Amino acid sequence: MSTNDFLETLCNTHSISGNEFNLKEIIISTFKNYTDNIFTDDLGNIIALKKGYNNEKNIKVMLAAHMDEIGLIVKYIEENGFIRFTSIGGIDPRTILGQEVIVHGKKDLFGVIGSKPPHLQEKDEIDKAIKMEDMIIDVGLNKEQLVNLVNIGDVISIKRNFKVLQGNRVTARALDDKAGVATIYECIKELSKLYHECDVYFVATVQEEVGLRGAFTSTYRINPDIGIAIDVGFGSTPELSKAETLDMGKGPGITIGGNIHPGLREKLVNVAKEYNIPFQYEVTPGPTGTDGRAIQITREGIPTLCLSIPLRYMHTSVEVVDTLDIKNTAKLLAFFVSSITNENLEGLLCY
C-alpha cells in the first residue's frame, strides 16, 4: 500500500481517544510485511519491532506517533430527541457549529450540529461565540426512537473525508497525528533498504489527546535507549508569526528545548545536512505537548527527540499537510536510525 493511500485510510477511519480499536487491523496488516513482530499491548498501543543487525548491545530506538484523534461524546438525550454533547480532547467550539457528524451508536447515524438561529438571538448574544453546551446534534429522530440506537457515552466524529488539494497538499480531519503514523510507515519502508544495528520499535500510541497515556505505558514496556516522537507543528499562514510556525513543504521541524536531548538533536541535524534533507527548527522551551514529553520522563528518563510535520488549521476538520514533508521526515528518521551504532551510542548520549 502506498503511504498516501495508507494515510487516506487512516483519516477516513474514526479513532477518537479511547476508541482507537478501529485502526488496529488496518495498521497491523500494513506494518506486518516490513517488521519482525507486531502486537497490541493492554492499553491498545500497536507496537511493531524491526530487528537490527549485529546488535551486540541490544540498542533500542522507539518511534512514536499517536493514532487517536479529538472528537465528541454523547452527554445527554433531550426529550425531543436532540443530543447534547461534549468534547474529547481540545476542540474549539467555534469550528464545529454547522458541521455534519456521525454518531457512532449501535449503528452509525448521520447528524448535524445546530444552535439558536442568529435572528432569534438576544443583542448580547450576537457578538459572542456560541458555547458547546448551547449546541445540539439533530439526527432526525425522536427520543423514543433514538434511545434504541444511541447511549450516553457513544462517541461522535466530524464527517469529513480525506481530499487531495493542489500540488502535494492534502486535507482531512485527524491529520494530527495520522500524518505521523503514515510517516512511521514510510520510515519502515525506507529502513528496509538500509543497514541498521539497533532494534527499532514503531509505536502507534493511544490517548495522546487526553494525556499522553499510550506513550507513558509503551515507553515503560520498551524502555528504549532513544525515544522519538513524530507529531505535527503549526504550519505557517499569513496571520501567524514566522517565529512560531513551520513552512509547508520545507521539511520537518526539529524541536529544540528542555524536552530534547542536545547531543541527539545535534546528530539529527548533522544527518539531515549530510543527506540534503530539508528541515526547520521548532523552539519549544518547555514540554512539547507531544508523546515526547511522556517518553522523556518515563522510568529513569529516556533521551528524547521530537520531529514536527508542518500542519495548518490544527484541531479542525480541515487540517492540511504537504505529503513531501511526510516523505522527508521519514527519510530523516530512517537515516538517523541507521547512523546509531554499538560504537557511537554512548558518546551521543553524553551531556
Short mmCIF file of C-alpha atoms in Angstrom, two decimals:
data_model
loop_
_atom_site.label_atom_id
_atom_site.label_comp_id
_atom_site.label_asym_id
_atom_site.label_seq_id
_atom_site.Cartn_x
_atom_site.Cartn_y
_atom_site.Cartn_z
CA MET A 1 0.00 0.00 0.00
CA SER A 2 1.33 3.46 -0.85
CA THR A 3 1.86 5.87 2.01
CA ASN A 4 -0.74 8.27 0.61
CA ASP A 5 -3.35 5.50 0.38
CA PHE A 6 -2.50 4.42 3.91
CA LEU A 7 -2.90 7.99 5.16
CA GLU A 8 -6.28 8.30 3.43
CA THR A 9 -7.49 5.06 5.03
CA LEU A 10 -6.35 6.24 8.46
CA CYS A 11 -8.05 9.62 8.14
CA ASN A 12 -11.32 8.16 6.90
CA THR A 13 -11.50 5.77 9.88
CA HIS A 14 -12.53 7.34 13.18
CA SER A 15 -10.28 6.68 16.19
CA ILE A 16 -11.38 9.09 18.90
CA SER A 17 -9.27 8.87 22.06
CA GLY A 18 -10.17 5.69 23.94
CA ASN A 19 -11.76 4.23 20.79
CA GLU A 20 -8.72 3.64 18.61
CA PHE A 21 -9.54 -0.04 18.03
CA ASN A 22 -10.97 0.71 14.57
CA LEU A 23 -7.41 1.22 13.31
CA LYS A 24 -5.95 -1.95 14.80
CA GLU A 25 -6.29 -4.29 11.82
CA ILE A 26 -5.52 -1.54 9.31
CA ILE A 27 -2.18 -0.70 10.94
CA ILE A 28 -1.17 -4.27 11.78
CA SER A 29 -1.90 -5.57 8.27
CA THR A 30 0.05 -2.67 6.74
CA PHE A 31 3.10 -2.83 9.04
CA LYS A 32 3.50 -6.60 9.32
CA ASN A 33 5.17 -7.13 5.94
CA TYR A 34 8.06 -4.89 6.95
CA THR A 35 8.58 -5.86 10.60
CA ASP A 36 9.64 -8.94 12.55
CA ASN A 37 6.99 -8.83 15.26
CA ILE A 38 3.86 -6.80 15.91
CA PHE A 39 1.40 -6.82 18.79
CA THR A 40 -1.08 -4.73 20.74
CA ASP A 41 -0.47 -4.03 24.43
CA ASP A 42 -3.08 -3.90 27.19
CA LEU A 43 -3.84 -0.20 26.65
CA GLY A 44 -4.23 -0.59 22.88
CA ASN A 45 -0.90 0.73 21.63
CA ILE A 46 0.27 -1.05 18.48
CA ILE A 47 3.97 -1.94 18.74
CA ALA A 48 5.93 -3.22 15.74
CA LEU A 49 9.54 -4.40 16.04
CA LYS A 50 12.12 -4.36 13.25
CA LYS A 51 15.25 -6.11 14.47
CA GLY A 52 18.71 -4.75 13.78
CA TYR A 53 21.84 -6.50 12.54
CA ASN A 54 24.72 -7.41 14.88
CA ASN A 55 23.01 -5.56 17.73
CA GLU A 56 25.59 -6.58 20.33
CA LYS A 57 24.50 -4.02 22.95
CA ASN A 58 20.76 -4.55 22.47
CA ILE A 59 20.21 -0.93 21.37
CA LYS A 60 16.54 0.01 21.23
CA VAL A 61 15.12 3.03 19.40
CA MET A 62 11.43 3.89 19.73
CA LEU A 63 9.49 5.91 17.15
CA ALA A 64 6.05 7.01 18.37
CA ALA A 65 3.10 8.72 16.69
CA HIS A 66 -0.38 8.84 18.15
CA MET A 67 -3.27 7.28 16.26
CA ASP A 68 -6.05 8.81 18.34
CA GLU A 69 -7.97 11.91 17.33
CA ILE A 70 -10.11 14.53 19.02
CA GLY A 71 -13.88 14.13 18.85
CA LEU A 72 -17.18 14.43 20.67
CA ILE A 73 -19.17 12.27 23.07
CA VAL A 74 -22.91 11.95 23.83
CA LYS A 75 -23.69 13.62 27.14
CA TYR A 76 -27.50 13.68 27.26
CA ILE A 77 -30.53 12.99 25.09
CA GLU A 78 -33.28 15.63 25.25
CA GLU A 79 -36.96 14.70 25.38
CA ASN A 80 -37.36 15.98 21.83
CA GLY A 81 -34.54 13.76 20.53
CA PHE A 82 -31.77 16.33 20.33
CA ILE A 83 -28.34 15.15 21.51
CA ARG A 84 -26.29 17.17 23.97
CA PHE A 85 -22.56 16.52 23.74
CA THR A 86 -19.14 17.50 24.99
CA SER A 87 -15.61 17.18 23.65
CA ILE A 88 -12.89 14.55 23.88
CA GLY A 89 -9.62 16.41 23.56
CA GLY A 90 -9.10 20.05 22.66
CA ILE A 91 -11.86 21.29 20.37
CA ASP A 92 -12.59 24.95 19.66
CA PRO A 93 -16.42 25.22 19.70
CA ARG A 94 -16.28 27.89 17.00
CA THR A 95 -15.12 25.30 14.48
CA ILE A 96 -17.92 22.77 14.91
CA LEU A 97 -21.17 24.73 14.56
CA GLY A 98 -22.94 23.69 11.35
CA GLN A 99 -20.76 20.61 10.88
CA GLU A 100 -22.01 17.25 9.71
CA VAL A 101 -21.29 14.44 12.17
CA ILE A 102 -21.56 10.69 12.60
CA VAL A 103 -22.91 9.43 15.92
CA HIS A 104 -21.34 6.02 16.50
CA GLY A 105 -24.14 4.21 18.33
CA LYS A 106 -25.48 0.72 17.74
CA LYS A 107 -25.29 1.82 14.15
CA ASP A 108 -23.75 4.94 12.65
CA LEU A 109 -26.21 7.84 12.48
CA PHE A 110 -25.71 10.93 10.34
CA GLY A 111 -26.47 14.22 12.08
CA VAL A 112 -25.81 17.95 12.07
CA ILE A 113 -24.71 20.37 14.77
CA GLY A 114 -27.09 23.27 15.25
CA SER A 115 -27.95 26.09 17.64
CA LYS A 116 -30.26 29.04 18.05
CA PRO A 117 -30.56 30.97 14.73
CA PRO A 118 -28.91 34.43 14.76
CA HIS A 119 -32.31 36.00 14.01
CA LEU A 120 -33.59 34.86 17.42
CA GLN A 121 -30.53 35.71 19.48
CA GLU A 122 -30.56 38.46 22.06
CA LYS A 123 -28.40 41.53 21.39
CA ASP A 124 -25.82 40.46 23.97
CA GLU A 125 -25.52 37.03 22.27
CA ILE A 126 -24.86 38.12 18.70
CA ASP A 127 -21.21 39.09 19.12
CA LYS A 128 -20.31 36.12 21.32
CA ALA A 129 -19.08 32.70 20.25
CA ILE A 130 -21.70 30.02 20.87
CA LYS A 131 -20.71 27.68 23.67
CA MET A 132 -20.64 23.93 23.13
CA GLU A 133 -23.30 23.43 25.82
CA ASP A 134 -25.67 25.60 23.75
CA MET A 135 -25.30 23.40 20.66
CA ILE A 136 -27.27 20.28 19.81
CA ILE A 137 -26.97 17.40 17.36
CA ASP A 138 -30.03 16.66 15.26
CA VAL A 139 -30.23 13.20 13.67
CA GLY A 140 -33.91 13.49 12.77
CA LEU A 141 -35.28 11.02 15.36
CA ASN A 142 -37.44 11.50 18.44
CA LYS A 143 -36.19 10.33 21.82
CA GLU A 144 -38.17 7.08 21.77
CA GLN A 145 -36.50 6.09 18.50
CA LEU A 146 -33.08 7.47 19.42
CA VAL A 147 -32.58 5.70 22.77
CA ASN A 148 -32.77 2.35 20.98
CA LEU A 149 -29.76 3.32 18.87
CA VAL A 150 -27.67 5.75 20.94
CA ASN A 151 -26.38 5.59 24.51
CA ILE A 152 -24.80 8.14 26.80
CA GLY A 153 -21.04 7.87 26.19
CA ASP A 154 -21.21 6.97 22.49
CA VAL A 155 -18.55 8.85 20.52
CA ILE A 156 -19.21 11.26 17.68
CA SER A 157 -16.88 12.12 14.82
CA ILE A 158 -16.96 15.03 12.39
CA LYS A 159 -17.98 13.78 8.94
CA ARG A 160 -15.08 14.84 6.77
CA ASN A 161 -13.23 12.67 4.25
CA PHE A 162 -9.65 12.87 3.06
CA LYS A 163 -9.25 15.11 0.00
CA VAL A 164 -6.36 15.96 -2.29
CA LEU A 165 -5.63 19.65 -2.82
CA GLN A 166 -3.29 21.14 -5.41
CA GLY A 167 0.36 20.11 -5.55
CA ASN A 168 1.39 17.81 -2.71
CA ARG A 169 -1.18 19.10 -0.21
CA VAL A 170 -3.95 17.01 1.32
CA THR A 171 -6.71 17.90 3.78
CA ALA A 172 -8.63 15.82 6.30
CA ARG A 173 -9.64 15.71 9.92
CA ALA A 174 -7.19 13.97 12.27
CA LEU A 175 -4.04 14.55 10.23
CA ASP A 176 -2.93 15.29 13.79
CA ASP A 177 -1.45 12.76 14.11
CA LYS A 178 -2.31 10.25 11.44
CA ALA A 179 0.26 12.06 9.33
CA GLY A 180 2.74 10.91 11.98
CA VAL A 181 1.55 7.29 11.75
CA ALA A 182 1.91 7.48 7.96
CA THR A 183 5.42 8.87 8.45
CA ILE A 184 6.31 5.84 10.58
CA TYR A 185 5.05 3.57 7.79
CA GLU A 186 7.14 5.43 5.21
CA CYS A 187 10.13 5.18 7.56
CA ILE A 188 9.67 1.42 7.90
CA LYS A 189 9.82 1.10 4.13
CA GLU A 190 12.88 3.35 3.88
CA LEU A 191 14.62 1.47 6.68
CA SER A 192 14.08 -1.85 4.94
CA LYS A 193 16.58 -0.63 2.32
CA LEU A 194 19.22 0.35 4.89
CA TYR A 195 21.60 -1.43 7.25
CA HIS A 196 20.83 -0.64 10.89
CA GLU A 197 22.26 -2.18 14.04
CA CYS A 198 19.62 -1.08 16.55
CA ASP A 199 16.25 -2.72 17.11
CA VAL A 200 13.53 -0.27 16.10
CA TYR A 201 10.14 -0.16 17.80
CA PHE A 202 7.44 1.58 15.78
CA VAL A 203 4.57 2.55 18.08
CA ALA A 204 1.11 3.86 17.18
CA THR A 205 0.09 5.25 20.55
CA VAL A 206 -3.36 5.75 22.04
CA GLN A 207 -4.92 8.58 24.05
CA GLU A 208 -2.33 11.26 23.35
CA GLU A 209 -5.04 13.88 23.01
CA VAL A 210 -6.27 13.23 26.55
CA GLY A 211 -2.99 12.95 28.44
CA LEU A 212 -0.18 11.17 26.51
CA ARG A 213 -1.29 7.92 28.13
CA GLY A 214 -0.23 5.45 25.46
CA ALA A 215 3.24 6.93 25.27
CA PHE A 216 3.77 6.50 29.00
CA THR A 217 2.86 2.82 29.06
CA SER A 218 4.54 1.79 25.79
CA THR A 219 7.77 3.58 26.70
CA TYR A 220 7.78 1.88 30.09
CA ARG A 221 7.41 -1.51 28.42
CA ILE A 222 10.03 -0.98 25.71
CA ASN A 223 12.49 1.02 27.85
CA PRO A 224 14.32 2.38 24.77
CA ASP A 225 17.77 3.92 24.65
CA ILE A 226 16.35 6.67 22.42
CA GLY A 227 12.74 7.79 22.01
CA ILE A 228 11.50 9.90 19.11
CA ALA A 229 8.04 11.46 18.93
CA ILE A 230 6.63 12.25 15.49
CA ASP A 231 3.80 14.76 15.65
CA VAL A 232 2.63 17.93 13.92
CA GLY A 233 3.59 21.58 14.32
CA PHE A 234 1.85 24.81 13.41
CA GLY A 235 2.05 25.35 9.65
CA SER A 236 2.56 28.93 8.55
CA THR A 237 -0.39 31.06 7.46
CA PRO A 238 -0.43 34.85 6.87
CA GLU A 239 -1.83 35.77 10.30
CA LEU A 240 0.72 33.75 12.29
CA SER A 241 4.21 34.79 13.33
CA LYS A 242 7.05 33.24 11.35
CA ALA A 243 8.90 32.66 14.62
CA GLU A 244 6.12 30.38 15.89
CA THR A 245 5.35 28.39 12.73
CA LEU A 246 6.84 25.95 10.22
CA ASP A 247 6.78 26.46 6.46
CA MET A 248 4.86 23.87 4.46
CA GLY A 249 6.92 21.73 2.11
CA LYS A 250 10.27 22.64 3.67
CA GLY A 251 10.79 19.59 5.82
CA PRO A 252 10.09 18.66 9.43
CA GLY A 253 10.65 20.89 12.41
CA ILE A 254 13.45 19.61 14.65
CA THR A 255 12.47 20.58 18.16
CA ILE A 256 14.89 22.48 20.40
CA GLY A 257 14.13 22.80 24.10
CA GLY A 258 14.18 21.18 27.51
CA ASN A 259 12.26 18.15 26.31
CA ILE A 260 15.03 17.33 23.82
CA HIS A 261 18.41 15.65 24.26
CA PRO A 262 21.00 18.12 22.87
CA GLY A 263 23.51 15.53 21.69
CA LEU A 264 20.93 13.54 19.78
CA ARG A 265 19.46 16.72 18.30
CA GLU A 266 22.88 17.72 17.01
CA LYS A 267 23.31 14.27 15.46
CA LEU A 268 19.87 14.53 13.83
CA VAL A 269 20.76 17.90 12.30
CA ASN A 270 24.06 16.55 11.01
CA VAL A 271 22.29 13.60 9.37
CA ALA A 272 19.83 15.97 7.69
CA LYS A 273 22.69 18.05 6.33
CA GLU A 274 24.68 15.01 5.22
CA TYR A 275 21.80 13.63 3.15
CA ASN A 276 20.46 17.02 1.98
CA ILE A 277 17.13 16.53 3.72
CA PRO A 278 15.35 19.85 4.30
CA PHE A 279 14.50 20.69 7.90
CA GLN A 280 13.49 23.59 10.12
CA TYR A 281 13.91 24.41 13.78
CA GLU A 282 11.00 24.44 16.21
CA VAL A 283 11.80 26.14 19.52
CA THR A 284 9.81 24.78 22.47
CA PRO A 285 11.33 25.91 25.79
CA GLY A 286 9.10 23.73 27.99
CA PRO A 287 7.22 20.44 27.50
CA THR A 288 6.41 19.82 23.84
CA GLY A 289 2.80 18.75 24.41
CA THR A 290 3.55 15.61 22.40
CA ASP A 291 4.31 11.98 23.19
CA GLY A 292 7.89 13.20 23.55
CA ARG A 293 7.04 14.64 26.95
CA ALA A 294 5.83 11.25 28.22
CA ILE A 295 8.77 9.40 26.67
CA GLN A 296 11.33 11.69 28.31
CA ILE A 297 10.07 11.28 31.89
CA THR A 298 9.37 7.53 31.86
CA ARG A 299 11.42 5.28 34.18
CA GLU A 300 14.76 6.97 34.97
CA GLY A 301 14.39 9.24 31.94
CA ILE A 302 14.71 8.49 28.21
CA PRO A 303 16.86 10.61 25.83
CA THR A 304 14.22 12.10 23.53
CA LEU A 305 13.79 13.82 20.18
CA CYS A 306 10.72 15.32 18.55
CA LEU A 307 10.02 15.89 14.87
CA SER A 308 7.08 18.04 13.80
CA ILE A 309 5.33 17.81 10.44
CA PRO A 310 4.04 21.27 9.42
CA LEU A 311 0.22 21.29 9.60
CA ARG A 312 -2.28 24.08 9.03
CA TYR A 313 -5.58 24.61 10.90
CA MET A 314 -4.75 22.28 13.79
CA HIS A 315 -7.65 20.65 15.64
CA THR A 316 -10.18 21.46 12.95
CA SER A 317 -11.79 19.14 10.42
CA VAL A 318 -9.82 20.70 7.55
CA GLU A 319 -6.22 20.18 8.65
CA VAL A 320 -3.69 20.41 5.81
CA VAL A 321 -0.26 18.81 5.34
CA ASP A 322 2.20 18.56 2.49
CA THR A 323 2.97 14.92 1.69
CA LEU A 324 6.52 15.93 0.73
CA ASP A 325 7.08 16.78 4.41
CA ILE A 326 5.92 13.29 5.38
CA LYS A 327 8.43 11.73 2.97
CA ASN A 328 11.31 13.91 4.13
CA THR A 329 10.52 13.30 7.80
CA ALA A 330 10.50 9.55 7.17
CA LYS A 331 13.77 9.72 5.23
CA LEU A 332 15.45 11.70 8.01
CA LEU A 333 14.26 9.22 10.63
CA ALA A 334 15.50 6.23 8.62
CA PHE A 335 18.97 7.67 8.04
CA PHE A 336 19.20 8.78 11.67
CA VAL A 337 18.29 5.32 12.96
CA SER A 338 20.81 3.69 10.63
CA SER A 339 23.50 6.05 11.96
CA ILE A 340 23.13 4.78 15.54
CA THR A 341 25.67 2.04 16.21
CA ASN A 342 27.06 -0.04 19.05
CA GLU A 343 30.19 2.12 18.93
CA ASN A 344 28.72 5.64 18.90
CA LEU A 345 25.62 5.38 21.12
CA GLU A 346 27.36 6.03 24.43
CA GLY A 347 29.09 9.13 23.09
CA LEU A 348 25.87 10.52 21.64
CA LEU A 349 24.06 10.19 24.94
CA CYS A 350 26.72 12.02 26.97
CA TYR A 351 25.91 15.55 28.09
#
